[in-house]
PDB file of N, CA and C in Angstrom:
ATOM      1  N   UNK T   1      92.014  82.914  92.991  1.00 62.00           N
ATOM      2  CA  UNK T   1      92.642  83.753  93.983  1.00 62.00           C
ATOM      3  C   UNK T   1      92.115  85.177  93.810  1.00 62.00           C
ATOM      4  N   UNK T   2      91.848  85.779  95.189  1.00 75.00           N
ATOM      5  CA  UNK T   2      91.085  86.940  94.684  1.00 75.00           C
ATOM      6  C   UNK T   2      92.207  87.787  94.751  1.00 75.00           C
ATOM      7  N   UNK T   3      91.703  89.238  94.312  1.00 83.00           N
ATOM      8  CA  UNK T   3      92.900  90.497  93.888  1.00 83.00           C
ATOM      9  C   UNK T   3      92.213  91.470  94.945  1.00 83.00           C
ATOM     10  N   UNK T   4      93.136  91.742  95.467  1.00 82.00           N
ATOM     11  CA  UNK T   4      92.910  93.057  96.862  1.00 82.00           C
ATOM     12  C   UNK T   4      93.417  94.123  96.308  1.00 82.00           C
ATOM     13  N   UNK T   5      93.127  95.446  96.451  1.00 87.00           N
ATOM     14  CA  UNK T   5      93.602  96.345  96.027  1.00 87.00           C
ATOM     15  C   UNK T   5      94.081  97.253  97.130  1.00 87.00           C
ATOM     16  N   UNK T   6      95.242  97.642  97.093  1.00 85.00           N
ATOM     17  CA  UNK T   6      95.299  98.281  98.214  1.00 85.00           C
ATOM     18  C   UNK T   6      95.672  99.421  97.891  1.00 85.00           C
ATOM     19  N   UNK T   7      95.417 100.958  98.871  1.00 86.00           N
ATOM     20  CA  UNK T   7      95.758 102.191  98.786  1.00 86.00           C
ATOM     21  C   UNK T   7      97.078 102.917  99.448  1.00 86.00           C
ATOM     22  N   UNK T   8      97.727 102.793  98.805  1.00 87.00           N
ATOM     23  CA  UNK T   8      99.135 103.251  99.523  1.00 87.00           C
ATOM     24  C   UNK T   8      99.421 104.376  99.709  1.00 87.00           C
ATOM     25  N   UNK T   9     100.563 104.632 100.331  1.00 87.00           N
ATOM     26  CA  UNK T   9     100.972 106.212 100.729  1.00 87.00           C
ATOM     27  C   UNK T   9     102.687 105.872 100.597  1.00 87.00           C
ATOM     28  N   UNK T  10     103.315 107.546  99.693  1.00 89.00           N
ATOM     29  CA  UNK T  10     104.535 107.050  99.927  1.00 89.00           C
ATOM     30  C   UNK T  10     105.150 107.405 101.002  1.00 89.00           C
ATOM     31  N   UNK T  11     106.049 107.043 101.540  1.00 88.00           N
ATOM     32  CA  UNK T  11     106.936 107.330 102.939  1.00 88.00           C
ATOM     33  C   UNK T  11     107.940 107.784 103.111  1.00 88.00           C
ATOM     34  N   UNK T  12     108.399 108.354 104.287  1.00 89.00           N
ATOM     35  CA  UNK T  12     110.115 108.619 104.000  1.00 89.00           C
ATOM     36  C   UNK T  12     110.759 107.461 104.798  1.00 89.00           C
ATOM     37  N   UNK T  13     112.420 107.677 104.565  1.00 91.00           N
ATOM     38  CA  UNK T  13     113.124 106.371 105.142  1.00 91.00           C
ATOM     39  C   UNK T  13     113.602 106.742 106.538  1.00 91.00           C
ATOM     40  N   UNK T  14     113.831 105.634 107.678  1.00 91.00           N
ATOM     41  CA  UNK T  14     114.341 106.236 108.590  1.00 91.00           C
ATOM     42  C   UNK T  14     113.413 105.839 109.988  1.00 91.00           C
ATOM     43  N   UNK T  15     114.170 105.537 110.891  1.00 91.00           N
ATOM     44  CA  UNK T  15     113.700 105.273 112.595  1.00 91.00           C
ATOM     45  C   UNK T  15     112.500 106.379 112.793  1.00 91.00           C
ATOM     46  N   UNK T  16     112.661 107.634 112.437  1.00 93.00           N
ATOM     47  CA  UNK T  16     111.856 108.618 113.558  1.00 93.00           C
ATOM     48  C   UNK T  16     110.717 108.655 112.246  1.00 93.00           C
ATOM     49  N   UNK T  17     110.929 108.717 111.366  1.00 90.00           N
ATOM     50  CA  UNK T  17     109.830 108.384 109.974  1.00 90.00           C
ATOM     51  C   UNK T  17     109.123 107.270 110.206  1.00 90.00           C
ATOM     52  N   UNK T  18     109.308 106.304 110.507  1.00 90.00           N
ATOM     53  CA  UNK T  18     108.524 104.947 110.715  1.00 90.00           C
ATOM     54  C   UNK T  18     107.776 104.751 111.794  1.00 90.00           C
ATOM     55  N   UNK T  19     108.378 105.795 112.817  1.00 90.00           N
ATOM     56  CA  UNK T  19     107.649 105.894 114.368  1.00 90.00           C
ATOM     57  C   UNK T  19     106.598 106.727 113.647  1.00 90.00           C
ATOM     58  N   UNK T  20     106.571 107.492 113.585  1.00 88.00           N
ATOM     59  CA  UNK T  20     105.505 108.952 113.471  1.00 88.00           C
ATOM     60  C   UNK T  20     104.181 108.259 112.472  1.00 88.00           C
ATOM     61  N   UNK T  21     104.941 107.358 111.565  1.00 88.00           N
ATOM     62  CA  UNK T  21     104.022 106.625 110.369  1.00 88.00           C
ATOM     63  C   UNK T  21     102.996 105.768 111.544  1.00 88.00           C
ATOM     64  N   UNK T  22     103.888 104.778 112.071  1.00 90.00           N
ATOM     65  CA  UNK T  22     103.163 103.815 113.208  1.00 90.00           C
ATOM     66  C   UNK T  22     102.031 104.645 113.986  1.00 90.00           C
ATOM     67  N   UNK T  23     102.600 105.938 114.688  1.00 91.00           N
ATOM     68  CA  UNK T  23     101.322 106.886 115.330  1.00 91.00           C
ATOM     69  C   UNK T  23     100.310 107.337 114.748  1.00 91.00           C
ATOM     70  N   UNK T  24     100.328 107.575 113.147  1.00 91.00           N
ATOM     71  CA  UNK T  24      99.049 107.833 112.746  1.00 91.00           C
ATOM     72  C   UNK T  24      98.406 106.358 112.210  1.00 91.00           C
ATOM     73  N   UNK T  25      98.636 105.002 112.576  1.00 89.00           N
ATOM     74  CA  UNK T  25      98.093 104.149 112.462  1.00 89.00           C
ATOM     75  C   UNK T  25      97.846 103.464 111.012  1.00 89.00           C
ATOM     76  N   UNK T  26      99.429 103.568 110.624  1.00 91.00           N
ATOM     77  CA  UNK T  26     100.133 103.180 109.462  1.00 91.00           C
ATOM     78  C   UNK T  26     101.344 102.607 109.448  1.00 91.00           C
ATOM     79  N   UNK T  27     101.506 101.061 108.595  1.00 92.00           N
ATOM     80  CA  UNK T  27     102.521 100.117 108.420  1.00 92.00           C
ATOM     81  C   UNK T  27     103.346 100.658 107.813  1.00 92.00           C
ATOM     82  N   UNK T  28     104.518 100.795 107.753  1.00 94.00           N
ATOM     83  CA  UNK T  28     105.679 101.125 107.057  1.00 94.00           C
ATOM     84  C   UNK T  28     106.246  99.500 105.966  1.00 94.00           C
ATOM     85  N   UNK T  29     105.881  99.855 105.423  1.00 92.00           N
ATOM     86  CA  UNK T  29     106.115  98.574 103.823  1.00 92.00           C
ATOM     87  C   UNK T  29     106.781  98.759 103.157  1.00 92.00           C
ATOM     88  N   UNK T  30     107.445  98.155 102.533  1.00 93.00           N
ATOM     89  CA  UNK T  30     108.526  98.190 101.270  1.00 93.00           C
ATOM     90  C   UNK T  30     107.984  96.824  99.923  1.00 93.00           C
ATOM     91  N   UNK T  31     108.106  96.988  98.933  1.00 91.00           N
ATOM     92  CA  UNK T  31     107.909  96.492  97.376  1.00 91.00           C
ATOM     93  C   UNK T  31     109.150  95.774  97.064  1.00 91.00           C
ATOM     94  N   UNK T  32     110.040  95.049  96.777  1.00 89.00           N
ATOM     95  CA  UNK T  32     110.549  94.751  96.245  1.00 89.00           C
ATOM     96  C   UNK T  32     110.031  93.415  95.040  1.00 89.00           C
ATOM     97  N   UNK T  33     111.374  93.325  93.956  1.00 85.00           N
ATOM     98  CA  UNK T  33     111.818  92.687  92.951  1.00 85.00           C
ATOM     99  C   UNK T  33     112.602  92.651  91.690  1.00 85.00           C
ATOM    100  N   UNK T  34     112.554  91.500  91.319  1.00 82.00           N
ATOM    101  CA  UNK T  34     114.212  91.575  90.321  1.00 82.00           C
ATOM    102  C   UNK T  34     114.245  92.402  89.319  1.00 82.00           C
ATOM    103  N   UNK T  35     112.508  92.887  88.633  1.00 80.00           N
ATOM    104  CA  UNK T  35     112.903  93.814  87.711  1.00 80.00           C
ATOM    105  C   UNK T  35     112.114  95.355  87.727  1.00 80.00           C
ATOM    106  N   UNK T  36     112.462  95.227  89.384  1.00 83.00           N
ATOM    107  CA  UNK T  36     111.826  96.959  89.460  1.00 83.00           C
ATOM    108  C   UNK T  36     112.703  97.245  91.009  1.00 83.00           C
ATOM    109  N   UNK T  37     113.032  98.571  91.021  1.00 86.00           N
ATOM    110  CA  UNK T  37     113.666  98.820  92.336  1.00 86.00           C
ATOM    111  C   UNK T  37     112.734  99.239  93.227  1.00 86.00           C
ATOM    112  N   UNK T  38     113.081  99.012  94.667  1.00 88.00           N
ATOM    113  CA  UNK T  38     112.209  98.641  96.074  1.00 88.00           C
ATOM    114  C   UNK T  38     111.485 100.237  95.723  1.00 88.00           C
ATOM    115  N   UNK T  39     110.386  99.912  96.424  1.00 89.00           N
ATOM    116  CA  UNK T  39     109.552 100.939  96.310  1.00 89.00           C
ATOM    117  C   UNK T  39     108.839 100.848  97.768  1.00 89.00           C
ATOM    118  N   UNK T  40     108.981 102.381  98.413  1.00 93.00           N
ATOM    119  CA  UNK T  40     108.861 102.351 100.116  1.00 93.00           C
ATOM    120  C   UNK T  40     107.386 102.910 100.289  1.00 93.00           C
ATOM    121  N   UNK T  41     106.509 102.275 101.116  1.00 92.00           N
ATOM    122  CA  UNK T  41     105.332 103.294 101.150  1.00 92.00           C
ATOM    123  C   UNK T  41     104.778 102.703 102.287  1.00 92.00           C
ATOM    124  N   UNK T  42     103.705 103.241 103.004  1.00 91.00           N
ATOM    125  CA  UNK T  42     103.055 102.754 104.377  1.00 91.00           C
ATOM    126  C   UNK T  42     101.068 103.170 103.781  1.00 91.00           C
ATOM    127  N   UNK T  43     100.999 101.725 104.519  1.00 91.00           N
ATOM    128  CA  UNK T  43      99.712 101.489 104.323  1.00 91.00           C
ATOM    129  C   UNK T  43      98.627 101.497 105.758  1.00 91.00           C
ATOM    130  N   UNK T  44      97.411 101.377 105.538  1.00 89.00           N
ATOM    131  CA  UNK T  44      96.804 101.295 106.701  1.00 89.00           C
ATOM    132  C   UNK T  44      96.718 100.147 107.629  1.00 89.00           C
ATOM    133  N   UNK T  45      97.117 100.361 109.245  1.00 87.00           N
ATOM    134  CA  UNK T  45      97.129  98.983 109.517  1.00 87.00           C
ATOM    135  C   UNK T  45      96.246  98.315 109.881  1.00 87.00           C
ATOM    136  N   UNK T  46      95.322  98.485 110.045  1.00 84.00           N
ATOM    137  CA  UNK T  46      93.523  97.464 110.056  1.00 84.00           C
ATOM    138  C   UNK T  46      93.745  96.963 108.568  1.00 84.00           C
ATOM    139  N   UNK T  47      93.878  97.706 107.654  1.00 85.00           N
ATOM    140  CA  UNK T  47      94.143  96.567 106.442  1.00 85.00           C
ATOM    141  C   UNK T  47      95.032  95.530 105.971  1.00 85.00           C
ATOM    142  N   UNK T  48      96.148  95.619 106.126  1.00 85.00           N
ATOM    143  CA  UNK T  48      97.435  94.969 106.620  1.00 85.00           C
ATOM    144  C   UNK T  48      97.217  93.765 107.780  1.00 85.00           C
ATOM    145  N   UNK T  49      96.322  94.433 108.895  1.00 84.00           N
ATOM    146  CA  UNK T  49      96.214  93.279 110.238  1.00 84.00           C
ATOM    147  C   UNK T  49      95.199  91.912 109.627  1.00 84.00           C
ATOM    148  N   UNK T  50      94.053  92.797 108.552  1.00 85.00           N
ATOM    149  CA  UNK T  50      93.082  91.657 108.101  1.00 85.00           C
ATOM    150  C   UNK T  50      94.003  90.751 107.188  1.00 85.00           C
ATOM    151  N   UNK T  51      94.889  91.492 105.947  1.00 83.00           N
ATOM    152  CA  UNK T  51      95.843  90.022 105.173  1.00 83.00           C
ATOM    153  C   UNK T  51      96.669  89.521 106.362  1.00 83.00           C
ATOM    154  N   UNK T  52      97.217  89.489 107.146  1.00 85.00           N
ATOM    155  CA  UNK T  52      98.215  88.816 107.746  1.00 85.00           C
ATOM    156  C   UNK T  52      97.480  87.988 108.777  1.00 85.00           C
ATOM    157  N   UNK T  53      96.404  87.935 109.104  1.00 84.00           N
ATOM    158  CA  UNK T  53      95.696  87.163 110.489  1.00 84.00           C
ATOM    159  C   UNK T  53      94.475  86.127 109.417  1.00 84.00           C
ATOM    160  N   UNK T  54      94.849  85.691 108.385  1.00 79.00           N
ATOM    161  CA  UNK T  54      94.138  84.769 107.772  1.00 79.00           C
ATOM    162  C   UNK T  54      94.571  83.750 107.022  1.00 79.00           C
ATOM    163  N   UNK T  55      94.209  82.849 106.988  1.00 74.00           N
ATOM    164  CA  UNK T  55      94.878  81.231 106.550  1.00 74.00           C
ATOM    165  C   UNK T  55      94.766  81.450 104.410  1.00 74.00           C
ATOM    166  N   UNK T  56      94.352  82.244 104.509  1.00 75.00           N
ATOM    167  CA  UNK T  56      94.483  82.498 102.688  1.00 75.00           C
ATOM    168  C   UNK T  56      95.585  83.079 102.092  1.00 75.00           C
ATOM    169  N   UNK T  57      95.633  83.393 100.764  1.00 77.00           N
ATOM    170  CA  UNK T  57      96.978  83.638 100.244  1.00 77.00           C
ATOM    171  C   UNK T  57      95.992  84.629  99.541  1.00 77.00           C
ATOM    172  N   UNK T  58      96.417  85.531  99.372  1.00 80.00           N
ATOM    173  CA  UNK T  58      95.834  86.862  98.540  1.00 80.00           C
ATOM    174  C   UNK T  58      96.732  87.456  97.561  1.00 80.00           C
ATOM    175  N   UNK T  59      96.459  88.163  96.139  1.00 84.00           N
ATOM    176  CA  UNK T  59      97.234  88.727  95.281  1.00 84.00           C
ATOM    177  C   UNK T  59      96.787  89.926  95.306  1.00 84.00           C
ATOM    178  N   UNK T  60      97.891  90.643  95.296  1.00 88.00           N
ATOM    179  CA  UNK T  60      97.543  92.142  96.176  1.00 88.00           C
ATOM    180  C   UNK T  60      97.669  93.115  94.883  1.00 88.00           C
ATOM    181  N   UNK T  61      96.743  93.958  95.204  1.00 89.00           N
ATOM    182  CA  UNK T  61      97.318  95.056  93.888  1.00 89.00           C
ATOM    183  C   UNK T  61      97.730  96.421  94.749  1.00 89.00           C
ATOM    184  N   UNK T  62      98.696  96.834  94.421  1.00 88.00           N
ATOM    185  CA  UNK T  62      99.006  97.990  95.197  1.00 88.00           C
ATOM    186  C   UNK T  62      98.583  99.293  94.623  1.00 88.00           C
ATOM    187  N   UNK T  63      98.811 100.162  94.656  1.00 89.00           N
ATOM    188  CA  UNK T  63      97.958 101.560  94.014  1.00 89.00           C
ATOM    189  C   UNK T  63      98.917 103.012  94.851  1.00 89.00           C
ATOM    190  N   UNK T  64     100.219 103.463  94.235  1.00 86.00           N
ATOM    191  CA  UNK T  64     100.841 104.115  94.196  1.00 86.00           C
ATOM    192  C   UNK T  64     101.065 105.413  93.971  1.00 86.00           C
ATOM    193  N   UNK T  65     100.784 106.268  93.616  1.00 84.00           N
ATOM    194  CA  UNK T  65     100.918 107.181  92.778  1.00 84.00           C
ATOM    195  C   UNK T  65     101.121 107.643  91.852  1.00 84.00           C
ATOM    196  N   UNK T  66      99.616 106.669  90.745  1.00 86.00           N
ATOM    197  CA  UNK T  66      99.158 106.639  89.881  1.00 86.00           C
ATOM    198  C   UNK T  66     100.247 105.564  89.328  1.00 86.00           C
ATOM    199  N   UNK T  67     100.449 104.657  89.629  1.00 86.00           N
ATOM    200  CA  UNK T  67     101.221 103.341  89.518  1.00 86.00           C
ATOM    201  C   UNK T  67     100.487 101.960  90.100  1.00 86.00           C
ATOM    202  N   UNK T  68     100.359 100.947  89.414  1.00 88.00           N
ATOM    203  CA  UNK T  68      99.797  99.604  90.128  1.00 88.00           C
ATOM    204  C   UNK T  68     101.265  98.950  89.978  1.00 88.00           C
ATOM    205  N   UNK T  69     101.171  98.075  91.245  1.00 87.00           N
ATOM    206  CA  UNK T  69     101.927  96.563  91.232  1.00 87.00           C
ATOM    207  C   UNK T  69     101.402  96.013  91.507  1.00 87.00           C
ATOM    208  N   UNK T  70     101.268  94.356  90.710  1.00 88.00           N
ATOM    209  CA  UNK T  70     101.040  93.096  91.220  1.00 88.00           C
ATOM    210  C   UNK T  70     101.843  92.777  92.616  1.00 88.00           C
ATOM    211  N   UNK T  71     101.407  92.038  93.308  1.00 88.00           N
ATOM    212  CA  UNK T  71     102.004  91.449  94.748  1.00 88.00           C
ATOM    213  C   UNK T  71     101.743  90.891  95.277  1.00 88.00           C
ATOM    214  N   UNK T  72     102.577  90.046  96.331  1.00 87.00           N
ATOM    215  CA  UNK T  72     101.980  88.863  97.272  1.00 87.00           C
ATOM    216  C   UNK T  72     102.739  89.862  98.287  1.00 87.00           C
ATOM    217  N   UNK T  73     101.914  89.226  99.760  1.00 87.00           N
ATOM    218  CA  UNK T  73     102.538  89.782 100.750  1.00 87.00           C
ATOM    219  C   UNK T  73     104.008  88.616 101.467  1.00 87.00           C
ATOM    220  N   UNK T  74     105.191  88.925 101.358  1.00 88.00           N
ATOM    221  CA  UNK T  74     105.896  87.767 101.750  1.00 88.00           C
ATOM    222  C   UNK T  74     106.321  87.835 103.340  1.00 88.00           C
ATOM    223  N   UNK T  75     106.494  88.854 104.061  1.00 88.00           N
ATOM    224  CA  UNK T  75     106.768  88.654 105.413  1.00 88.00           C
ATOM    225  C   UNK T  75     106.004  89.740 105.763  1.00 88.00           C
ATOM    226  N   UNK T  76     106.332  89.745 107.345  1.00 90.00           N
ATOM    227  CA  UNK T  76     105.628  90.611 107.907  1.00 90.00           C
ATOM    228  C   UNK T  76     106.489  90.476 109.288  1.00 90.00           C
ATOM    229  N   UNK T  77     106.575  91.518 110.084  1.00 90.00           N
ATOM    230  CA  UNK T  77     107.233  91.523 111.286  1.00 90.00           C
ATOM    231  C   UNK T  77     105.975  92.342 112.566  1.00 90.00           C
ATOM    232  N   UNK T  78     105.852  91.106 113.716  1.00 91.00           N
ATOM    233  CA  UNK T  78     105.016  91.882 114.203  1.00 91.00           C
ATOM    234  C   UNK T  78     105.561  92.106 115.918  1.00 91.00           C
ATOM    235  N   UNK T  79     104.437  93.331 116.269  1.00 89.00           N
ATOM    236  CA  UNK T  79     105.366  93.838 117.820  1.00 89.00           C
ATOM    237  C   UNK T  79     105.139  92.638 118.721  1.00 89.00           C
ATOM    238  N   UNK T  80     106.108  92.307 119.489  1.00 91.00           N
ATOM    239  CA  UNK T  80     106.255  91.328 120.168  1.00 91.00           C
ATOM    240  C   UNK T  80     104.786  91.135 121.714  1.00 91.00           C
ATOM    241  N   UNK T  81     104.625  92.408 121.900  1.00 93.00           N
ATOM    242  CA  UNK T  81     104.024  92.681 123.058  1.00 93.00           C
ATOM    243  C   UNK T  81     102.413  92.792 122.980  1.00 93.00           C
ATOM    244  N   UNK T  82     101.916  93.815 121.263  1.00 89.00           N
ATOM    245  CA  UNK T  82     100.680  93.642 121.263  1.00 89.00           C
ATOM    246  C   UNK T  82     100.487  92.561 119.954  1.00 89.00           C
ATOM    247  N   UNK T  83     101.946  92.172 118.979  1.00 87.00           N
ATOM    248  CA  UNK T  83     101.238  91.319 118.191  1.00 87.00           C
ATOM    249  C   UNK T  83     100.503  91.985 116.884  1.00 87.00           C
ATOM    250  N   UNK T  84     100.796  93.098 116.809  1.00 89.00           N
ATOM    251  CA  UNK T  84     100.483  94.015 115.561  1.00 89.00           C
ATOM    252  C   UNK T  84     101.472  93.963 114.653  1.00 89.00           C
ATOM    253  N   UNK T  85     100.887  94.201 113.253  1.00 89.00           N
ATOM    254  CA  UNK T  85     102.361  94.247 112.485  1.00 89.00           C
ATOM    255  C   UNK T  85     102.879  95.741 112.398  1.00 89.00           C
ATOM    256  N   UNK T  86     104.364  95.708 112.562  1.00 90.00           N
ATOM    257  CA  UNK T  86     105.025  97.245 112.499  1.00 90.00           C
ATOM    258  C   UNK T  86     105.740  97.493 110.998  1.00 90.00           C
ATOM    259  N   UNK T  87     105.835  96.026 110.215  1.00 92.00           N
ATOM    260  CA  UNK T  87     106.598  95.901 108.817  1.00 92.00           C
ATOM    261  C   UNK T  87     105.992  95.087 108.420  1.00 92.00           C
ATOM    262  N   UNK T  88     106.031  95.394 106.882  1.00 92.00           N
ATOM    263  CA  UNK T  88     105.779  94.191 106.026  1.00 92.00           C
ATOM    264  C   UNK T  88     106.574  94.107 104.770  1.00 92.00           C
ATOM    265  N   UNK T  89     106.460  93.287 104.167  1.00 91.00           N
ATOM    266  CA  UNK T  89     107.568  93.310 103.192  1.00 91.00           C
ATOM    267  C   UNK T  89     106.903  92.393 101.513  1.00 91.00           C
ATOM    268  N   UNK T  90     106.462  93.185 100.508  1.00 90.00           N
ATOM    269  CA  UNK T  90     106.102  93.004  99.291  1.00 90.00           C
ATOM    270  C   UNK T  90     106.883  92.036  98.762  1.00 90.00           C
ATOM    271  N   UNK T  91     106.365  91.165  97.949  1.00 89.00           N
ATOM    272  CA  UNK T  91     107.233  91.031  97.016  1.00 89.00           C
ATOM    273  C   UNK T  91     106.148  90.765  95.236  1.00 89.00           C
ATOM    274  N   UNK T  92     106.998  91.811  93.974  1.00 88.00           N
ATOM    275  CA  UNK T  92     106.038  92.222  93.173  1.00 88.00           C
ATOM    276  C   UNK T  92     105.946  90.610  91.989  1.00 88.00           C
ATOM    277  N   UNK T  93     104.922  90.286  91.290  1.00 87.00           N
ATOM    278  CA  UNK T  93     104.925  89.983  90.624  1.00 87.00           C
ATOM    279  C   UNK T  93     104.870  89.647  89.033  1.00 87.00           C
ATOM    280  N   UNK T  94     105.930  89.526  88.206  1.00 82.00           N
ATOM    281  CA  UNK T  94     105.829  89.694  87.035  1.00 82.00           C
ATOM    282  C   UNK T  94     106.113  88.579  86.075  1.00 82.00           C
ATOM    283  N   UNK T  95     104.866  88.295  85.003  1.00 82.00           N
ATOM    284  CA  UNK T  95     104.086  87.403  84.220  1.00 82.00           C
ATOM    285  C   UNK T  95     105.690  86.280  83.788  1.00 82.00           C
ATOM    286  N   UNK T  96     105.658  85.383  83.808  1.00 82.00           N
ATOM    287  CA  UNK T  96     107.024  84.021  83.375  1.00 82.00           C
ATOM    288  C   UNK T  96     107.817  84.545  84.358  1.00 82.00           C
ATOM    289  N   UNK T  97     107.700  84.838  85.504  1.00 79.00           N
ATOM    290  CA  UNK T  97     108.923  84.902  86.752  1.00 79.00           C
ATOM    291  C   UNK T  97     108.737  83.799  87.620  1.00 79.00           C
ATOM    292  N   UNK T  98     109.214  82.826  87.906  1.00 80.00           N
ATOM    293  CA  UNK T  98     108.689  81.810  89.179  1.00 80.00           C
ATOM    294  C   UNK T  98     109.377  82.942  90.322  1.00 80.00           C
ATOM    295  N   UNK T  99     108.585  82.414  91.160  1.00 77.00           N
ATOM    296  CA  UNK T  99     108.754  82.664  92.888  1.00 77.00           C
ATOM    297  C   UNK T  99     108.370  81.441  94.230  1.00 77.00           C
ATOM    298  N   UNK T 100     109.159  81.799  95.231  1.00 77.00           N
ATOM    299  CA  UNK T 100     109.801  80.486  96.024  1.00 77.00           C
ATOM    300  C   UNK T 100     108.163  80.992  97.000  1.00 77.00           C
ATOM    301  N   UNK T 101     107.196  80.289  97.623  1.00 75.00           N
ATOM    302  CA  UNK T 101     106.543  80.424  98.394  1.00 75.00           C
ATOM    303  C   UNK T 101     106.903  79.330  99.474  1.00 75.00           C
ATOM    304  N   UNK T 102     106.179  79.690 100.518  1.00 72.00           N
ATOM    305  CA  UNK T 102     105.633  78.777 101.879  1.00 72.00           C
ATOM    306  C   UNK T 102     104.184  78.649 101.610  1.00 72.00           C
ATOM    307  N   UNK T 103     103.572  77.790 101.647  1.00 70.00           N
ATOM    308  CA  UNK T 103     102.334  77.574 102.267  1.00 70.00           C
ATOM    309  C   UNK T 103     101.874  76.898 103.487  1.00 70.00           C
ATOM    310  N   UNK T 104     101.264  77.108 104.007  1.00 67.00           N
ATOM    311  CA  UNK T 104     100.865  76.119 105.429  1.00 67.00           C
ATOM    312  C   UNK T 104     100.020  75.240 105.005  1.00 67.00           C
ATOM    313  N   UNK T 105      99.873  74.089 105.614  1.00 75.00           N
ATOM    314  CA  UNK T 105      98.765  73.035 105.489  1.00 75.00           C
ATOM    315  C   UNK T 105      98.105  72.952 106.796  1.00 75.00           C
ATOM    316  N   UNK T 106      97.006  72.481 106.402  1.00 65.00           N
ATOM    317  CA  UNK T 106      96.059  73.066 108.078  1.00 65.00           C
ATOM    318  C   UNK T 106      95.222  71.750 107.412  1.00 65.00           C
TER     319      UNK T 106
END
């Protein structure tokens, strides 16, 4: 499984924060897990659109502010009309933790 690294930005919380994020052509994301608290940040969305529009499973490394997390990407919410994602939603991984996946079979 390959390791993506991704470049994050942190964000603020909030409707008119997430719009303004979306206009400069950035996902509004959140991190969560059981032994670290949610961590909010927005990423680029051409990078975000390439993990979510492919039949692979990717292990994501995130890159914080001067912080890494392990991660899978677990949801994603996209606009109904163009089909872009406006959310996504982390979830982090840490070494003897199981986690519940979906996979598709194709």
């Amino acid at each position: 499984m390959d390791v993506i690294t991704i470049a994050a930005k942190p964000r603020e919380l909030g409707k008119k924060a997430s719009r303004i994020t979306r206009k400069e052509g950035r996902v509004p994301c959140v991190l969560y897990g059981h032994s670290i608290d949610s961590v909010h940040f927005s990423m680029d969305g051409l990078e975000l659109h390439r993990l979510v529009f492919t039949d692979e499973l990717h292990r994501l490394q995130v890159d914080l502010d001067g912080q890494s997390y392990d991660c899978i990407l677990k949801s994603v919410d996209l606009d109904p009309v163009r089909n872009e994602p406006i959310h996504a939603d982390f979830q982090a991984l840490v070494a003897g933790e199981a986690i519940e996946l979906s996979v598709p079979i194709s």
